[in-house]
CSV table of C-alpha atoms and ligand atoms in Angstrom, one decimal:
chain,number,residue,atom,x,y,z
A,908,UNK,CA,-8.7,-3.6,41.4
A,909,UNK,CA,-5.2,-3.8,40.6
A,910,UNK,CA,-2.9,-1.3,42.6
A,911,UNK,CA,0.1,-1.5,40.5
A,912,UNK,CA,0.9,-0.2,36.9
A,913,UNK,CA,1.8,3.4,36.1
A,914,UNK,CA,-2.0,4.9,35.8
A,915,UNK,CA,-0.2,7.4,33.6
A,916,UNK,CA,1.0,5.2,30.8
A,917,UNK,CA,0.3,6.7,27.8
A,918,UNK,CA,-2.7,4.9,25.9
A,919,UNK,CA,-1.9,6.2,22.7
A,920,UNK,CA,1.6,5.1,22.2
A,921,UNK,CA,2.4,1.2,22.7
A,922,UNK,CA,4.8,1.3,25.6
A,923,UNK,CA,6.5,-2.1,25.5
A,924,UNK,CA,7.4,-1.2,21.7
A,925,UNK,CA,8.9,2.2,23.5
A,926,UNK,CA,10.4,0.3,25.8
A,927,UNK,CA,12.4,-1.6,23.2
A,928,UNK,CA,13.0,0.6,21.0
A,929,UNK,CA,15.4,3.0,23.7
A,930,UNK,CA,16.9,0.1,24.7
A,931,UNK,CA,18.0,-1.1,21.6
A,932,UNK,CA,19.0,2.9,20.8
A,933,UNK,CA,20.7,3.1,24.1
A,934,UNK,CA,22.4,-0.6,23.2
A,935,UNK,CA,23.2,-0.3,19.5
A,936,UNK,CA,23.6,3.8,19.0
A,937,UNK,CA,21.3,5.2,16.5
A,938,UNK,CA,19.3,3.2,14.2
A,939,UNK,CA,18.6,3.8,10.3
A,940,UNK,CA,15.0,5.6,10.0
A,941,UNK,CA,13.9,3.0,7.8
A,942,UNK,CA,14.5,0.3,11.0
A,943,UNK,CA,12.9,2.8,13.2
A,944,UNK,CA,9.5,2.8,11.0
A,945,UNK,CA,9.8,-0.8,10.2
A,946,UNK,CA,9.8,-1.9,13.7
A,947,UNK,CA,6.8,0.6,14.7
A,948,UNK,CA,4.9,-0.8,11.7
A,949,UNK,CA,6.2,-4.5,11.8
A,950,UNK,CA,7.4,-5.4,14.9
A,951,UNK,CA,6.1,-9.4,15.3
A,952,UNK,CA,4.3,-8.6,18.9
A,953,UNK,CA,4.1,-4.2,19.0
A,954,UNK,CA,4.1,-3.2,15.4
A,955,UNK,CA,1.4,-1.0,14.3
A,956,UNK,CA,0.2,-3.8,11.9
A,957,UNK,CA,0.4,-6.7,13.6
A,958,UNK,CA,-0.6,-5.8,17.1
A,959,UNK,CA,-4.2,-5.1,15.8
A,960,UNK,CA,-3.9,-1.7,16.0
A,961,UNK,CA,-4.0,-0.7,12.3
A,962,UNK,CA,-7.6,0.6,11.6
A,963,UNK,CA,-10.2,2.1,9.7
A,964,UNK,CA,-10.4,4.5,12.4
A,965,UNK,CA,-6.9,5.5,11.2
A,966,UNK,CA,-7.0,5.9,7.7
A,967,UNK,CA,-9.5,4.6,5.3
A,968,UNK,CA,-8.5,3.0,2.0
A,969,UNK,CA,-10.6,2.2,-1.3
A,970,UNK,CA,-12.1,-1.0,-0.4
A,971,UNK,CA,-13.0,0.6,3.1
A,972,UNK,CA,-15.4,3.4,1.3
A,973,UNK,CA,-17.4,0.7,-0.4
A,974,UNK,CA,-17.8,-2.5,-2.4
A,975,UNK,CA,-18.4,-0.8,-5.8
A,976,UNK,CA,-14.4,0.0,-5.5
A,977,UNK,CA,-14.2,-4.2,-5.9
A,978,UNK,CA,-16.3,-4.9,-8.2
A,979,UNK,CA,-15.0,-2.1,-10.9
A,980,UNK,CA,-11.9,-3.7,-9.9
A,981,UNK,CA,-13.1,-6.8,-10.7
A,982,UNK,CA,-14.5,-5.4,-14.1
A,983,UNK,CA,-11.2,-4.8,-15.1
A,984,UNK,CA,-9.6,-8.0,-13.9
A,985,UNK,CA,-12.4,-9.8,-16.0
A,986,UNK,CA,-10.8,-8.3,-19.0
A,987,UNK,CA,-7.2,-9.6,-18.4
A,988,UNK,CA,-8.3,-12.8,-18.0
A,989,UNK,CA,-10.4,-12.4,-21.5
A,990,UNK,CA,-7.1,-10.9,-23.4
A,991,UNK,CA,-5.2,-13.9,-21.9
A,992,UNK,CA,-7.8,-16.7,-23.6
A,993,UNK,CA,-10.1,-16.5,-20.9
A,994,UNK,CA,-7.1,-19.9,-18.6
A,995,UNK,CA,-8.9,-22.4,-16.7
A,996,UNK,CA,-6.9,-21.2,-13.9
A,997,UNK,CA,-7.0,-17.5,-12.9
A,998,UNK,CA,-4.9,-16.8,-9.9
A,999,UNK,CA,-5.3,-13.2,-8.2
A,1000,UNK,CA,-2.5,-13.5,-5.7
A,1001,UNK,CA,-3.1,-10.2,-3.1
A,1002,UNK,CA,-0.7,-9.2,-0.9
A,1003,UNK,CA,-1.1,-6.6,1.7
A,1004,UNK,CA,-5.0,-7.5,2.0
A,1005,UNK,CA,-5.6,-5.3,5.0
A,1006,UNK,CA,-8.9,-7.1,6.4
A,1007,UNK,CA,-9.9,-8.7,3.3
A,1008,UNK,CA,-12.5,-6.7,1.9
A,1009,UNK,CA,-10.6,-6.5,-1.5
A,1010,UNK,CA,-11.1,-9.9,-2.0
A,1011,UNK,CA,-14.4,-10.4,-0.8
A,1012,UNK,CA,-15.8,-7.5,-3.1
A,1013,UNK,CA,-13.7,-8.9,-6.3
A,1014,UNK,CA,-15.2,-12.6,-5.4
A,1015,UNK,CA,-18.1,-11.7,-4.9
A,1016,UNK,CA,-18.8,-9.3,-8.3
A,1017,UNK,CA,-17.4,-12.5,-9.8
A,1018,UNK,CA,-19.5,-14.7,-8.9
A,1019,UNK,CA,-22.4,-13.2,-9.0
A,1020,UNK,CA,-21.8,-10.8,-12.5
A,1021,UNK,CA,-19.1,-12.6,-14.4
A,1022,UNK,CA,-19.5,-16.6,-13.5
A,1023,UNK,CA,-17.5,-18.2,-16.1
A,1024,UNK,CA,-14.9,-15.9,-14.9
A,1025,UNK,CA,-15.8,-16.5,-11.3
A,1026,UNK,CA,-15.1,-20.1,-11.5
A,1027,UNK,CA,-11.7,-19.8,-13.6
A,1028,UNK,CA,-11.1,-17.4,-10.5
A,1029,UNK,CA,-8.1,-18.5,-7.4
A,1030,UNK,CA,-7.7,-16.2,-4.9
A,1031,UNK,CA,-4.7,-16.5,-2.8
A,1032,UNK,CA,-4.2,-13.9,0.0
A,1033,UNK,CA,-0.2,-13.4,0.8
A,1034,UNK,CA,-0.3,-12.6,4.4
A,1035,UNK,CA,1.9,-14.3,7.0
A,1036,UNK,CA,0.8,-12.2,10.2
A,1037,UNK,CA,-1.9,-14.9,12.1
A,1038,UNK,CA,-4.2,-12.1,13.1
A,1039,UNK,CA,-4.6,-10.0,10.1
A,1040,UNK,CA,-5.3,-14.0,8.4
A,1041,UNK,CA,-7.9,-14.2,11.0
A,1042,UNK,CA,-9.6,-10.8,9.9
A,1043,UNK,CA,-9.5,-11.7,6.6
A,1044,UNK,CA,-11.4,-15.3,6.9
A,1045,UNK,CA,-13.9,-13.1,9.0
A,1046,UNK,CA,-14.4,-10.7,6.5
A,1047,UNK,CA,-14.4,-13.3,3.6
A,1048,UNK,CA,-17.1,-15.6,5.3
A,1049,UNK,CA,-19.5,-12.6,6.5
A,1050,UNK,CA,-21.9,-13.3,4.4
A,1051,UNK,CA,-21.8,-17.3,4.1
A,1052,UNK,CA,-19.6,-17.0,1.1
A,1053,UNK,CA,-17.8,-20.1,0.7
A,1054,UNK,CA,-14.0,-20.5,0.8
A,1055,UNK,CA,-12.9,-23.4,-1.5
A,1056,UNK,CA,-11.2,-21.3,-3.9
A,1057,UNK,CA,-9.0,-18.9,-1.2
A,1058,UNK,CA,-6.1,-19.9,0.1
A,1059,UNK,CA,-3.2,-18.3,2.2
A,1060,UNK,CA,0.6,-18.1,2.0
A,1061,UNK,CA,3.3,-16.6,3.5
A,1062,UNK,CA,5.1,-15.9,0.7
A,1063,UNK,CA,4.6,-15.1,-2.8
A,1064,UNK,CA,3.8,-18.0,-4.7
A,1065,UNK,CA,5.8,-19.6,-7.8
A,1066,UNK,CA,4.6,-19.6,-11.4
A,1067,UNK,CA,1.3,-17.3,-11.2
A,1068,UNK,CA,-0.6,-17.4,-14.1
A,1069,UNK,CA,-3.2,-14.4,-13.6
A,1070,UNK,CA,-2.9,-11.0,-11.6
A,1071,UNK,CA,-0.5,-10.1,-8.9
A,1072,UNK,CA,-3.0,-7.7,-7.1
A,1073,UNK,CA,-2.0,-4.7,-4.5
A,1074,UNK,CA,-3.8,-1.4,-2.9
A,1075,UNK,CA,-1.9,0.7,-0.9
A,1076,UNK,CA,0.8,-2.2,-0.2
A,1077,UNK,CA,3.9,-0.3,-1.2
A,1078,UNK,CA,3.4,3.1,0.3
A,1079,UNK,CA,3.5,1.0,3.9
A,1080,UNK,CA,7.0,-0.5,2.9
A,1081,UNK,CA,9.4,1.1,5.5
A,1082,UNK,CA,11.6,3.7,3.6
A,1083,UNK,CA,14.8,5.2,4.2
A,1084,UNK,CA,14.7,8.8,4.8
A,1085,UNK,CA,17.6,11.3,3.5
A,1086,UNK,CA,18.5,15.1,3.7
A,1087,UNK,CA,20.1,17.2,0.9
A,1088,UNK,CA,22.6,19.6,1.9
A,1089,UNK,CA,24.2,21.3,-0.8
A,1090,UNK,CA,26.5,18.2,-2.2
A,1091,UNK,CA,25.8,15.7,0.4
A,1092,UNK,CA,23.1,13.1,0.8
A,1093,UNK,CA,22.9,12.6,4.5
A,1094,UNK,CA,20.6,9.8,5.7
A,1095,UNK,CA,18.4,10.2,8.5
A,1096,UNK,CA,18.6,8.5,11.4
A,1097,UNK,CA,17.1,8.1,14.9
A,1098,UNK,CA,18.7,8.9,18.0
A,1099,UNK,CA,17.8,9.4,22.0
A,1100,UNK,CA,17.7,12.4,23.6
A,1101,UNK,CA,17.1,11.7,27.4
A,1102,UNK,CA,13.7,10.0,26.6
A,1103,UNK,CA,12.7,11.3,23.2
A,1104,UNK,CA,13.5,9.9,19.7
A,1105,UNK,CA,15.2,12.4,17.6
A,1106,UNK,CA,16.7,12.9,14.0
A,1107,UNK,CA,20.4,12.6,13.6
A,1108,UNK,CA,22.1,13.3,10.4
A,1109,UNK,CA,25.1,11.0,9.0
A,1110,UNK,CA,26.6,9.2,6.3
A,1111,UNK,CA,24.3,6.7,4.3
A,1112,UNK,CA,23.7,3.4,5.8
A,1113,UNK,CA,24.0,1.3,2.1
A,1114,UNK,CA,25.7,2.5,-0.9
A,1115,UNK,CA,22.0,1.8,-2.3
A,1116,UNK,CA,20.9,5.2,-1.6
A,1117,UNK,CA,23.8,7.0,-3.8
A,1118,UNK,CA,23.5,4.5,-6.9
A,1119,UNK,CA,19.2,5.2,-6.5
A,1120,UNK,CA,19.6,8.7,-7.3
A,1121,UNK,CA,22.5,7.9,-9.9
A,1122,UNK,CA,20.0,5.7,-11.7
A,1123,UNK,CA,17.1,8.4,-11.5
A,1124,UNK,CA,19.7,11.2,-12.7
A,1125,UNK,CA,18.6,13.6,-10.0
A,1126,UNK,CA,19.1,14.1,-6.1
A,1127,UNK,CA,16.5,15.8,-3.7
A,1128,UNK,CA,16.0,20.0,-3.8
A,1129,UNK,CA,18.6,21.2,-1.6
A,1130,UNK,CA,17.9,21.4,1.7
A,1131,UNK,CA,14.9,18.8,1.1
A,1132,UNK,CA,14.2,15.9,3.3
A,1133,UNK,CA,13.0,13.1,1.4
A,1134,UNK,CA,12.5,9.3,1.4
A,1135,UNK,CA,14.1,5.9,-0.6
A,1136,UNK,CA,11.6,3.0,-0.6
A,1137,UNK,CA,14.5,0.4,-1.1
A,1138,UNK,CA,12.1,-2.8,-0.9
A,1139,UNK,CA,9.7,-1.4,-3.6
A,1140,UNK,CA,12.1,-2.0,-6.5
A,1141,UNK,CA,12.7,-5.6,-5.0
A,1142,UNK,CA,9.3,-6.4,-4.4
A,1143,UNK,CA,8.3,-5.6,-8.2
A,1144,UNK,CA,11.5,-7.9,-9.5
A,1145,UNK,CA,10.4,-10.5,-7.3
A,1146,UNK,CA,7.1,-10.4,-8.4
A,1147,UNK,CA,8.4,-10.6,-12.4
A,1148,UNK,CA,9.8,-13.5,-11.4
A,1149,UNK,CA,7.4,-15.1,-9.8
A,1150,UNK,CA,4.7,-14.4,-12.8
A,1151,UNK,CA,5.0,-16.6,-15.5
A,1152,UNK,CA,1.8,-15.2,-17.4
A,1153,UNK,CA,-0.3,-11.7,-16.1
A,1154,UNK,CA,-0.3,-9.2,-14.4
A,1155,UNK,CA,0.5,-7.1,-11.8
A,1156,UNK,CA,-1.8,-4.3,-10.7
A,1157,UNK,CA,-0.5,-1.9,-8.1
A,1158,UNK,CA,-2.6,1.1,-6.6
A,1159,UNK,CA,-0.6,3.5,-4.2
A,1160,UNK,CA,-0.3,6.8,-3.6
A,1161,UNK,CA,2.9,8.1,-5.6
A,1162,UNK,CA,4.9,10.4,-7.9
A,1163,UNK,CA,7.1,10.1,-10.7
A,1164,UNK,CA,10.4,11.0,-9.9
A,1165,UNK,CA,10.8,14.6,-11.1
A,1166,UNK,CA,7.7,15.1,-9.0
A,1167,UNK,CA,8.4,13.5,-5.6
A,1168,UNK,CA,11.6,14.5,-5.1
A,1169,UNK,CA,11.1,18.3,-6.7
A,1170,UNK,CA,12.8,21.0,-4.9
A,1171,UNK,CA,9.3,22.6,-3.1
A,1172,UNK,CA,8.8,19.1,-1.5
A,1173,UNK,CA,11.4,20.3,1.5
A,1174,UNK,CA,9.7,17.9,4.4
A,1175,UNK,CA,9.7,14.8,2.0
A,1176,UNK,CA,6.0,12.7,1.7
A,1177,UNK,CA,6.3,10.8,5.3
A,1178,UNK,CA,2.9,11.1,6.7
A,1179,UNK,CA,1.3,9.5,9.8
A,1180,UNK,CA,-2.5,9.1,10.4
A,1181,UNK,CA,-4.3,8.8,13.9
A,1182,UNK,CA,-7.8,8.5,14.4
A,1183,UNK,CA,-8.1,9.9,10.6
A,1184,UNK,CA,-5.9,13.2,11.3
A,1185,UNK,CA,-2.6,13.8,9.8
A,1186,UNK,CA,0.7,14.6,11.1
A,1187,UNK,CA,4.4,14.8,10.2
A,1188,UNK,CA,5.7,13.4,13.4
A,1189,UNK,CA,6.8,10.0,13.1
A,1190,UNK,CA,8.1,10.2,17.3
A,1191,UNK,CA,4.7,10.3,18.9
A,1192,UNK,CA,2.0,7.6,19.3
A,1193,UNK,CA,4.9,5.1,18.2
A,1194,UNK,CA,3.0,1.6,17.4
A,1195,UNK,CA,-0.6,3.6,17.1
A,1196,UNK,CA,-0.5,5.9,14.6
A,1197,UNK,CA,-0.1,4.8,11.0
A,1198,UNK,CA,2.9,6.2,8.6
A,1199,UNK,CA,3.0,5.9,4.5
A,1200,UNK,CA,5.3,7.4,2.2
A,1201,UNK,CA,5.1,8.3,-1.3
A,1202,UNK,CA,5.7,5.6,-4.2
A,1203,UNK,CA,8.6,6.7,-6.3
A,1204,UNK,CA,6.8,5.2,-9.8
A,1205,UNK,CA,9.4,5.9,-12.1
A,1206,UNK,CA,11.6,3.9,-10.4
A,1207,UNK,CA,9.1,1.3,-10.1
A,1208,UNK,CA,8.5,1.1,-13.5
A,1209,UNK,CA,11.8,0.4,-14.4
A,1210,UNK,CA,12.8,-2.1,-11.8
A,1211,UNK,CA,9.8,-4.1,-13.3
A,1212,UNK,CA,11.4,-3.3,-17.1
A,1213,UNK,CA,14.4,-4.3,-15.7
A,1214,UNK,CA,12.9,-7.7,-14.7
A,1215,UNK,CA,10.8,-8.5,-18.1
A,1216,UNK,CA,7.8,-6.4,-17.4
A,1217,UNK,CA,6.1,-4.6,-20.1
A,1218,UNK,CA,4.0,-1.5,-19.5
A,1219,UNK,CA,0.3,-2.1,-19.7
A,1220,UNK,CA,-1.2,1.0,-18.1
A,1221,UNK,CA,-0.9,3.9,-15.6
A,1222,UNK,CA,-3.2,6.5,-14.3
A,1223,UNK,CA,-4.8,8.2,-11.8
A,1224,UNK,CA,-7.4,6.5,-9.5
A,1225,UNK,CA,-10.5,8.9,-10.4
A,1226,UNK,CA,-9.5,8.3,-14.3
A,1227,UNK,CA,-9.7,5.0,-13.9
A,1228,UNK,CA,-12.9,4.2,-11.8
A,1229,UNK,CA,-14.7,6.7,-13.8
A,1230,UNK,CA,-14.0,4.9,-17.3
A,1231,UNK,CA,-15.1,1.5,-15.8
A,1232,UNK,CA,-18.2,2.9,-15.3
A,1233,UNK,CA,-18.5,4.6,-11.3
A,1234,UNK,CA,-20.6,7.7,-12.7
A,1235,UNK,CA,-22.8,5.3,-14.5
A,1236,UNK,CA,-23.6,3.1,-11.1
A,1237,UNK,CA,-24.4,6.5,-9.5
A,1238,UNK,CA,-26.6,7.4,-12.5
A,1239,UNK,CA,-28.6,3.9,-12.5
A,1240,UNK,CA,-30.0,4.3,-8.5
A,1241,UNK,CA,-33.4,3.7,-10.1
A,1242,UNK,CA,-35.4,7.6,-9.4
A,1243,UNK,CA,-34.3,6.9,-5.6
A,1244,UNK,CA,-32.9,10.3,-4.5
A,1245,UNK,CA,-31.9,9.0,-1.4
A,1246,UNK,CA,-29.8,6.2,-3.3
A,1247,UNK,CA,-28.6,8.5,-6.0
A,1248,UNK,CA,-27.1,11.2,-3.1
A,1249,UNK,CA,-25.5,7.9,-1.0
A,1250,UNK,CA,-24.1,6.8,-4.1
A,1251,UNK,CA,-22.9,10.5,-5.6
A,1252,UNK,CA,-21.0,10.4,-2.0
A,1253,UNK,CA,-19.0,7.1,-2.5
A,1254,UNK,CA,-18.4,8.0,-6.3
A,1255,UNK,CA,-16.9,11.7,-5.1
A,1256,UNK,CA,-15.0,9.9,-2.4
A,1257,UNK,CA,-13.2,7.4,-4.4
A,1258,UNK,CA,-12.3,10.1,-7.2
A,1259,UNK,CA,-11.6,12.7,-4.9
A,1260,UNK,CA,-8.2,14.4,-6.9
A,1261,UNK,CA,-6.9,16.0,-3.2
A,1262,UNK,CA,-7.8,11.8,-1.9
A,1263,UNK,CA,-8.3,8.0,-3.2
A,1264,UNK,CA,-9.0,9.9,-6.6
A,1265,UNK,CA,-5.2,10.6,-6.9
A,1266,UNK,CA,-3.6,7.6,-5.8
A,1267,UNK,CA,-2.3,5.8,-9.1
A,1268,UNK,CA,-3.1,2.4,-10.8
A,1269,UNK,CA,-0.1,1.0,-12.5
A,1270,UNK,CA,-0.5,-1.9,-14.4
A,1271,UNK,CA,2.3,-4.0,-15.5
A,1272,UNK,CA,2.3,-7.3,-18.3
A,1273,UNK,CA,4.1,-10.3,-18.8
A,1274,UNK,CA,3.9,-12.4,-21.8
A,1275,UNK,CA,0.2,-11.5,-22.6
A,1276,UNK,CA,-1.2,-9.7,-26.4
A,1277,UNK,CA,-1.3,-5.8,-25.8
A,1278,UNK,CA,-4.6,-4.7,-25.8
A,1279,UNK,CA,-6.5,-1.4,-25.0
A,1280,UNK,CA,-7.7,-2.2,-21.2
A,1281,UNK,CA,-11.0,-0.4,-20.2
A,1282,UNK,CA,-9.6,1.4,-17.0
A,1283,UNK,CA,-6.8,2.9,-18.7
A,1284,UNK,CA,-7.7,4.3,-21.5
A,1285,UNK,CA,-11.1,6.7,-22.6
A,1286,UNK,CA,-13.6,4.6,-24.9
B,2678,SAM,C1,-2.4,0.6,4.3
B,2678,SAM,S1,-2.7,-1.1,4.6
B,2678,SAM,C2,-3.7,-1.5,3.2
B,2678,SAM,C3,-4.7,-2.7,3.5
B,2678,SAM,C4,-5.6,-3.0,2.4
B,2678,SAM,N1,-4.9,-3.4,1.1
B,2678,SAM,C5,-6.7,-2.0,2.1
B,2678,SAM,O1,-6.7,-1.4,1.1
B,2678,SAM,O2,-7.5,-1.7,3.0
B,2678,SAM,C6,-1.1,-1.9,4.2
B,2678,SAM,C7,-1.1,-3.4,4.4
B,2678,SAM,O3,0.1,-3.9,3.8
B,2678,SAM,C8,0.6,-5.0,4.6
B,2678,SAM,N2,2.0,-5.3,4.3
B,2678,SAM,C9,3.0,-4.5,4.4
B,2678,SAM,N3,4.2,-5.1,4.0
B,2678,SAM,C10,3.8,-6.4,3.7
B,2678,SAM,C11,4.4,-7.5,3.2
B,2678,SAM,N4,5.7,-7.5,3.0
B,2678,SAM,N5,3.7,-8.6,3.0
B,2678,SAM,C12,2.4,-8.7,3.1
B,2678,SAM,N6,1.7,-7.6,3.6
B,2678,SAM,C13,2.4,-6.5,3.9
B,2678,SAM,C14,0.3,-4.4,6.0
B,2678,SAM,O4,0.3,-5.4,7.0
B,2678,SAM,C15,-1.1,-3.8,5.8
B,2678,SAM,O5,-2.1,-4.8,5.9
């Protein structure tokens, strides 16, 4: 029995990442809300996703439901590579691959429904956090599946030829959060007030934030909070560089412009999840509790443009799961009723419009023949 230690510590906040974070307050003055969330999320020993806290318990994504959400992804990835000439070399570069189950589903419905495919097939998982790599080669070898054709990187690879691959990636980029008032674009910011974290209002930290809006020709409603995913613009121009045939196919949840930052959306899209319940309040369970944000798509869109990607595709989750053939795995459950309700259950689930069914599947070309792709558009 140890006898020291404060037997009041909270457990469901991570208090060495408190710790540092009102020191650095009380060192450096208030910090930008985007540093704020992406030390909680990112921090190398306390972050929410590094310190093995990030969990199904939390939130559950697509591949977390079931594996039919990888193989009808892998459906769809079959047919890229056939409107590219069927390479040699097919390299589905994921980033963001959570515990790996993605990949493992997408392998394995290659290589066991589409094997000319499965072997033209490279899977390279873009994960520099050590644990998460760990979970992933877990996941990935579960079943005895082999692993000669995964590999790992920290960054994003040079010259893919294939698919730049990502669910839920961007809506866990830290964002900058700002506040209409009448004229003025104030930027949120987080302060200390004797021991809690609170919002403070000031001038924008980066110029970045004015010339975003200029771009979109619009602002925020008045009186709105809302947030500016700055990396998400850089991470698609990266990724058009790094492409030099493909792909890339995003899933998040997200808006177009007009929508996410229309005037009824006063408290912004910043949402946190603990133990699969919601909340708006960023300041508690700090380093526990999971926190997305909306993807602005419009922008997206035409960062990618702006970096020599052509529009292949865009729609909603449930649109495009259905038209790769969910409803018609459901159907085929062979007269078991039992099956057929278990299966009705995952399909509903991953379609759900208020859920998974609305986040939205944007697919994005680079040097490759247009062609009418089975998940975007109705047969
Ligand atoms: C909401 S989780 C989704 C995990 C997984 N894709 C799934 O669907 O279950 C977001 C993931 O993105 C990862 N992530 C965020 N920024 C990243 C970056 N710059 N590079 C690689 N992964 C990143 C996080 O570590 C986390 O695993």
């Amino acid at each position: 029995v140890t006898l020291t230690g404060d037997d009041f510590a909270s457990i469901t906040e991570n208090t060495a990442l408190v710790r540092e974070l009102r020191e650095r307050i009380a060192r450096e003055g208030m910090i930008s809300f985007r540093d704020f969330m992406d030390t909680v999320l990112y921090h190398p020993l306390h972050g929410y996703y590094r310190a093995g806290g990030a969990s199904s318990r939390d939130y559950v994504t697509s591949p977390q439901v079931h594996p039919v959400f990888g193989a009808l992804v892998g459906r769809q990835l079959h047919q890229l590579w056939v409107v590219m000439g069927q390479p040699a070399r097919f390299y589905i570069v994921e980033q963001g691959a959570g515990d790996g189950r993605l990949a493992r589903d997408i392998r394995r419905w290659a290589h066991d429904r589409a094997r000319e495919f499965g072997a033209a097939m490279r899977y390279i998982i873009v994960e520099p956090a050590p644990e998460l790599r760990a979970a992933q080669k877990h996941t990935l070898t579960e079943v005895g599946d082999h692993l000669d054709d995964v590999n790992w990187s920290d960054t994003l690879p040079d010259s893919i030829e294939g698919c730049v691959l990502s669910n839920e990636l961007l809506d866990a980029f830290p964002v900058h959060r700002v506040f209409r008032h009448g004229d003025e674009l104030l930027e949120v910011y987080v302060a200390l007030e004797g021991e809690r974290f609170v919002d403070r209002f000031a001038a924008p930290s980066t110029p970045e934030i004015a010339r975003y809006f200029e771009v979109l020709d619009l602002l925020p409603g008045d009186e709105c909070y809302a947030e500016v995913n700055l990396d998400a613009p850089y991470w698609i121009a990266h990724v058009a560089t790094a492409l030099r045939r493909g792909y890339v196919l995003t899933f998040d949840y997200g808006y177009e412009a007009d929508q996410l930052y229309a005037p009824w959306r006063r408290d912004g899209t910043l949402l946190c999840s603990y133990r699969q319940s919601a909340s708006s309040d960023p300041y508690q369970r700090l380093g526990r509790q999971d926190m997305t944000a909306s993807v602005d798509f419009t922008t997206l869109r035409c960062s990618g443009a702006r970096s020599g990607l052509a529009l292949a595709g865009s729609t909603d989750q449930g649109s495009f799961l259905s038209r790769l053939g969910l409803g018609r795995g459901v159907a085929a459950s062979g007269g078991q009723l039992e099956e057929y309700f278990a299966r009705r259950d995952v399909m509903l689930r991953l379609i759900d419009p208020a859920g998974l069914g609305r986040i939205r599947v944007l697919l994005m070309a680079k040097g490759v023949p247009d062609a009418r792709l089975d998940g975007f558009y109705d047969a």
